[in-house]
PDB file of C-alpha atoms in Angstrom:
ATOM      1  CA  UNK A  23      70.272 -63.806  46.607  1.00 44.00           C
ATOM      2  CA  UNK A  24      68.685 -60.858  48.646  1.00 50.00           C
ATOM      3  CA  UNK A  25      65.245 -62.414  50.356  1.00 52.00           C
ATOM      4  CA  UNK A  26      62.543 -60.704  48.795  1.00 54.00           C
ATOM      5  CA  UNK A  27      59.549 -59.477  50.704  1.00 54.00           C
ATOM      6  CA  UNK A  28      57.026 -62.048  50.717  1.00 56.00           C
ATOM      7  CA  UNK A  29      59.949 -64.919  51.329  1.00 55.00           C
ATOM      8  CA  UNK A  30      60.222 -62.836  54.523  1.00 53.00           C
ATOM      9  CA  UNK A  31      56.589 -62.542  55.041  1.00 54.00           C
ATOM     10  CA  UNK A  32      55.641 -65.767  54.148  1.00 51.00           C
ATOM     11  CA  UNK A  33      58.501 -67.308  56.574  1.00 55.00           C
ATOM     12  CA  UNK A  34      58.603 -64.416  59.095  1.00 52.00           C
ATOM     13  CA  UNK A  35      62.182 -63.711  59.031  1.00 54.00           C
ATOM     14  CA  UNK A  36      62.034 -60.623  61.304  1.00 53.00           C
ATOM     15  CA  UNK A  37      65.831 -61.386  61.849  1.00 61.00           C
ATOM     16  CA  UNK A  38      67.031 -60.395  58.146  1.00 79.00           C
ATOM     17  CA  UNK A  39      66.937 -57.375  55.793  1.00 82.00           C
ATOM     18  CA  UNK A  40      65.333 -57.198  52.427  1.00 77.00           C
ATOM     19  CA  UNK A  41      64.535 -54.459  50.106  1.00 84.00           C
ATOM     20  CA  UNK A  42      61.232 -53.620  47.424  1.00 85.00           C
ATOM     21  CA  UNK A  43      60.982 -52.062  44.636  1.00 88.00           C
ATOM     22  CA  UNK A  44      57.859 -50.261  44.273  1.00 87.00           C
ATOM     23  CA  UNK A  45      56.343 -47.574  42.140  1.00 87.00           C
ATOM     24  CA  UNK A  46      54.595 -45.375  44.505  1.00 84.00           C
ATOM     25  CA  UNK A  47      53.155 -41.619  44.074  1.00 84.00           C
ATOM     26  CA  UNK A  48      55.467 -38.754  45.280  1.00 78.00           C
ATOM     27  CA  UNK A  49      54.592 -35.392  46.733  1.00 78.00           C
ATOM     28  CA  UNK A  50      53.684 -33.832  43.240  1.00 84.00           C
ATOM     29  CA  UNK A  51      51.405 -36.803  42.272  1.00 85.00           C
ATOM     30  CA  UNK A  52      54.210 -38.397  39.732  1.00 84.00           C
ATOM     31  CA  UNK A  53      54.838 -42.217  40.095  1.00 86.00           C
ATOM     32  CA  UNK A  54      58.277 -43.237  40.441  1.00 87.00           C
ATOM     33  CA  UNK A  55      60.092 -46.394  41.413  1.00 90.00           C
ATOM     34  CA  UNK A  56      61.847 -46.496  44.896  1.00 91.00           C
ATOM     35  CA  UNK A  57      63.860 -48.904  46.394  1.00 92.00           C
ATOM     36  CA  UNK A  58      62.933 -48.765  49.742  1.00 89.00           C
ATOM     37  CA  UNK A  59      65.237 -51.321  52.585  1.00 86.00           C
ATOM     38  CA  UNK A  60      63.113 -53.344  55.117  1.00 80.00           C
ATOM     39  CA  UNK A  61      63.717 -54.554  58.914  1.00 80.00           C
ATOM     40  CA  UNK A  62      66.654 -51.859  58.636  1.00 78.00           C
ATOM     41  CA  UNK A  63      65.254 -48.479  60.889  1.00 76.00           C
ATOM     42  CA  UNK A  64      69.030 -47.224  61.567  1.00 80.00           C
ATOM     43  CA  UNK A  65      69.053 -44.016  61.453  1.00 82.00           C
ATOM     44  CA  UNK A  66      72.753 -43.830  59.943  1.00 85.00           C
ATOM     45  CA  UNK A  67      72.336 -46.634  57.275  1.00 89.00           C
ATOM     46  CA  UNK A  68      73.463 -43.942  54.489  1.00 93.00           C
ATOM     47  CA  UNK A  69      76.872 -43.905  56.193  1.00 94.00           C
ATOM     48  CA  UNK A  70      77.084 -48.484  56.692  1.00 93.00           C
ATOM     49  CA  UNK A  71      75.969 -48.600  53.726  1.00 94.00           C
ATOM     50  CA  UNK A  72      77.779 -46.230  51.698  1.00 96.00           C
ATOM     51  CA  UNK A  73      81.220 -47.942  53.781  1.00 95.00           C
ATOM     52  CA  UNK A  74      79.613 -51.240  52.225  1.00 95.00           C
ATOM     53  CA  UNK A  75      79.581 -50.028  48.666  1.00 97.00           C
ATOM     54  CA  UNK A  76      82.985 -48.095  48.924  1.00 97.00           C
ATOM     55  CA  UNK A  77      84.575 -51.818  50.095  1.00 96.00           C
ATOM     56  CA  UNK A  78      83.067 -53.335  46.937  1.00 96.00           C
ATOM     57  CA  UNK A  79      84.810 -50.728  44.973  1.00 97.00           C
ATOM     58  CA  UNK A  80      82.130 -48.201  44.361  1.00 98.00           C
ATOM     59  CA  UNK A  81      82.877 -44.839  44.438  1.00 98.00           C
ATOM     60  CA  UNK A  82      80.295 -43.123  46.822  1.00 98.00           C
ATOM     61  CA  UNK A  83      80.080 -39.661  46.956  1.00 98.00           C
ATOM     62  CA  UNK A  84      77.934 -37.690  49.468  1.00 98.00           C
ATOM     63  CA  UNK A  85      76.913 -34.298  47.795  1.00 98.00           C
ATOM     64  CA  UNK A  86      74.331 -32.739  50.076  1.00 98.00           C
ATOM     65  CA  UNK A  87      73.014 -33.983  53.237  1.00 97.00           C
ATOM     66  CA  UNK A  88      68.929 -32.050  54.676  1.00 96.00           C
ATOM     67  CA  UNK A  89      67.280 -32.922  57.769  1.00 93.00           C
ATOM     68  CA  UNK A  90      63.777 -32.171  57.847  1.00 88.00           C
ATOM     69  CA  UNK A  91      61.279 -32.747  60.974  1.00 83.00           C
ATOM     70  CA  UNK A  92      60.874 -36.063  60.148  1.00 86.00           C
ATOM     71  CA  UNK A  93      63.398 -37.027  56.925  1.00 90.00           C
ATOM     72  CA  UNK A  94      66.253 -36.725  56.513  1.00 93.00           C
ATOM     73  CA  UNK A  95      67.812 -37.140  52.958  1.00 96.00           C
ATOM     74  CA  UNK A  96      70.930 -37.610  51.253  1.00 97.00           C
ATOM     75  CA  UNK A  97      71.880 -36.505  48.208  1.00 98.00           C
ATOM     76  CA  UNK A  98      74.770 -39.167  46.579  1.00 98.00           C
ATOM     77  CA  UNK A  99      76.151 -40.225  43.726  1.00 98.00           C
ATOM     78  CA  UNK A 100      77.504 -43.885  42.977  1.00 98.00           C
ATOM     79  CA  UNK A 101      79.568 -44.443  40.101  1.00 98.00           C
ATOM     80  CA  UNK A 102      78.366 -41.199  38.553  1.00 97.00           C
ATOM     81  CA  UNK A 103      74.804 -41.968  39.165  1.00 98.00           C
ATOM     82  CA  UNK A 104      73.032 -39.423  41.337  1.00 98.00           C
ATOM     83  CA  UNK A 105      70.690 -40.537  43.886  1.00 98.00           C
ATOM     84  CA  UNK A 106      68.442 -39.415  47.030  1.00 97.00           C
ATOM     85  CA  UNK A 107      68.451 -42.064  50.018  1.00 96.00           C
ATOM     86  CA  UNK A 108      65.346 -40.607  52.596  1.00 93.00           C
ATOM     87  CA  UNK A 109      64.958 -41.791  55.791  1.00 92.00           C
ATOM     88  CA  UNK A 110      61.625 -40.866  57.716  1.00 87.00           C
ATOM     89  CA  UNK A 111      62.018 -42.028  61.244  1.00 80.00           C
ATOM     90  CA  UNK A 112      58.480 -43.126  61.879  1.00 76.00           C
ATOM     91  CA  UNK A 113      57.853 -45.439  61.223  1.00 76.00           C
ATOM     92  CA  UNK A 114      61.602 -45.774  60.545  1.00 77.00           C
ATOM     93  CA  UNK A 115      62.219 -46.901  56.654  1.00 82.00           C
ATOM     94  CA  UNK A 116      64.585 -45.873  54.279  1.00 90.00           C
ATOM     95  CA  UNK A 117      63.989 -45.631  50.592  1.00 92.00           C
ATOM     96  CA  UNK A 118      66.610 -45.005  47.700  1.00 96.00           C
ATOM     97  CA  UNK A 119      65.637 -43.712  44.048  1.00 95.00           C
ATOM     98  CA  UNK A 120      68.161 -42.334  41.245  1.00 96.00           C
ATOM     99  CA  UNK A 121      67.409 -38.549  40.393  1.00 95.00           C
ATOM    100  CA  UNK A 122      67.232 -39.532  36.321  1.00 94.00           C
ATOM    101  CA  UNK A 123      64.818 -42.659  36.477  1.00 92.00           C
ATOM    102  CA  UNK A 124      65.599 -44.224  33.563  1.00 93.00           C
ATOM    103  CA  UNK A 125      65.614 -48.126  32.968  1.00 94.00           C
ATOM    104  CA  UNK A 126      69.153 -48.477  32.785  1.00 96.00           C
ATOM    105  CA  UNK A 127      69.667 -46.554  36.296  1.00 96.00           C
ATOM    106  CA  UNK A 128      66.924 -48.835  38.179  1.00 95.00           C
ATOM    107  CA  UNK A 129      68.883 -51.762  36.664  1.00 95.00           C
ATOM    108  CA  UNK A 130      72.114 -50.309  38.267  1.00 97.00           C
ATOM    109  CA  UNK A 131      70.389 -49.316  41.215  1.00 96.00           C
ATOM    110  CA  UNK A 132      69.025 -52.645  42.056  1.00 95.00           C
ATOM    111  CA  UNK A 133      72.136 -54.581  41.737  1.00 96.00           C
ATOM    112  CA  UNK A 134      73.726 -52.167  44.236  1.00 96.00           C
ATOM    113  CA  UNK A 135      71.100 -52.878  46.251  1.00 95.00           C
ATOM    114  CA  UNK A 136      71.240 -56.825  46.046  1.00 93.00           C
ATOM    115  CA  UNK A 137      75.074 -56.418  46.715  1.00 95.00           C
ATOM    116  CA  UNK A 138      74.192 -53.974  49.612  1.00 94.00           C
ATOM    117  CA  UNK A 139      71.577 -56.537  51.688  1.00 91.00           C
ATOM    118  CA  UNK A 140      73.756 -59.619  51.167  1.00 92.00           C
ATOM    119  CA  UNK A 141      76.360 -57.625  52.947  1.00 93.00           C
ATOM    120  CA  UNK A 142      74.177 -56.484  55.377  1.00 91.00           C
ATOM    121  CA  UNK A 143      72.243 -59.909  56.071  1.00 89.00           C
ATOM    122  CA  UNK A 144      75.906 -61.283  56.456  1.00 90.00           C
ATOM    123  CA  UNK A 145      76.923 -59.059  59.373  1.00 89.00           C
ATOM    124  CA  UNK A 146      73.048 -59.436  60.816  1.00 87.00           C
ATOM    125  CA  UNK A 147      74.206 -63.531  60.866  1.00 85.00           C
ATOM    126  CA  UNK A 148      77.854 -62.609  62.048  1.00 88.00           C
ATOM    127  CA  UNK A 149      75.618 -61.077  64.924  1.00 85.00           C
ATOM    128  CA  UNK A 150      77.516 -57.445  64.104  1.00 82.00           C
ATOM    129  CA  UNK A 151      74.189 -55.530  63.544  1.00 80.00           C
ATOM    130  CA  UNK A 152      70.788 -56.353  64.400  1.00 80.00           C
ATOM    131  CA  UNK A 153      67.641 -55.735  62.156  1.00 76.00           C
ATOM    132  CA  UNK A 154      65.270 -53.633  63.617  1.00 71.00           C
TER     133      UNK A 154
END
């Protein structure tokens, strides 16, 4: 199982990866879930971790890529389900959301996820990335 938050806070595993979901306030004052990755500031995650998915036989498809000042943001779809991945590099933190919130989509989402931060806590232990 992915480590959750406060395992990692509680047990300060600064060496691993873990992701939140959290329903925070955007820019136009809606609420909306995002899952956003922990202990992970790279600034090319999008591309590991679409290469992760794409070896667990999702089909990842980058649609638009923006960077901003301080964000960049890709615009993806995974299995059909469009998404936005942002990363703001500081403090360096990525966060994922699917452009149609809708129960069944932060379902899907969040088992990508899990599947995406075993894979990436793996490699951290195989000593082939380190979490920063």
């Amino acid at each position: 199982m992915p480590i959750s938050r406060e395992v990692a806070e509680r047990e300060n595993l600064d060496y691993f990866i873990w992701y939140d979901k959290e329903y925070n306030e955007n820019d136009k004052g809606q609420f909306r879930y995002e899952f956003e990755l922990w202990n992970f500031g790279y600034e090319d995650a999008f591309n590991l971790c679409g290469t992760i998915w794409t070896i667990f036989g999702y089909d990842v498809v980058l649609l638009d890529f923006i960077d901003l000042v301080e964000t960049q943001l890709w615009h993806f779809s995974i299995n059909d389900m469009s998404c936005l991945w942002y990363f703001n590099d500081f403090p360096a933190y990525h966060y994922i959301i699917p452009l149609n919130e809708t129960q069944e989509n932060l379902n899907k989402l969040e088992d990508y996820m899990k599947i995406l931060v075993n894979e990436l806590n793996r490699i951290v232990i195989e000593k082939i990335i380190d979490p920063y």
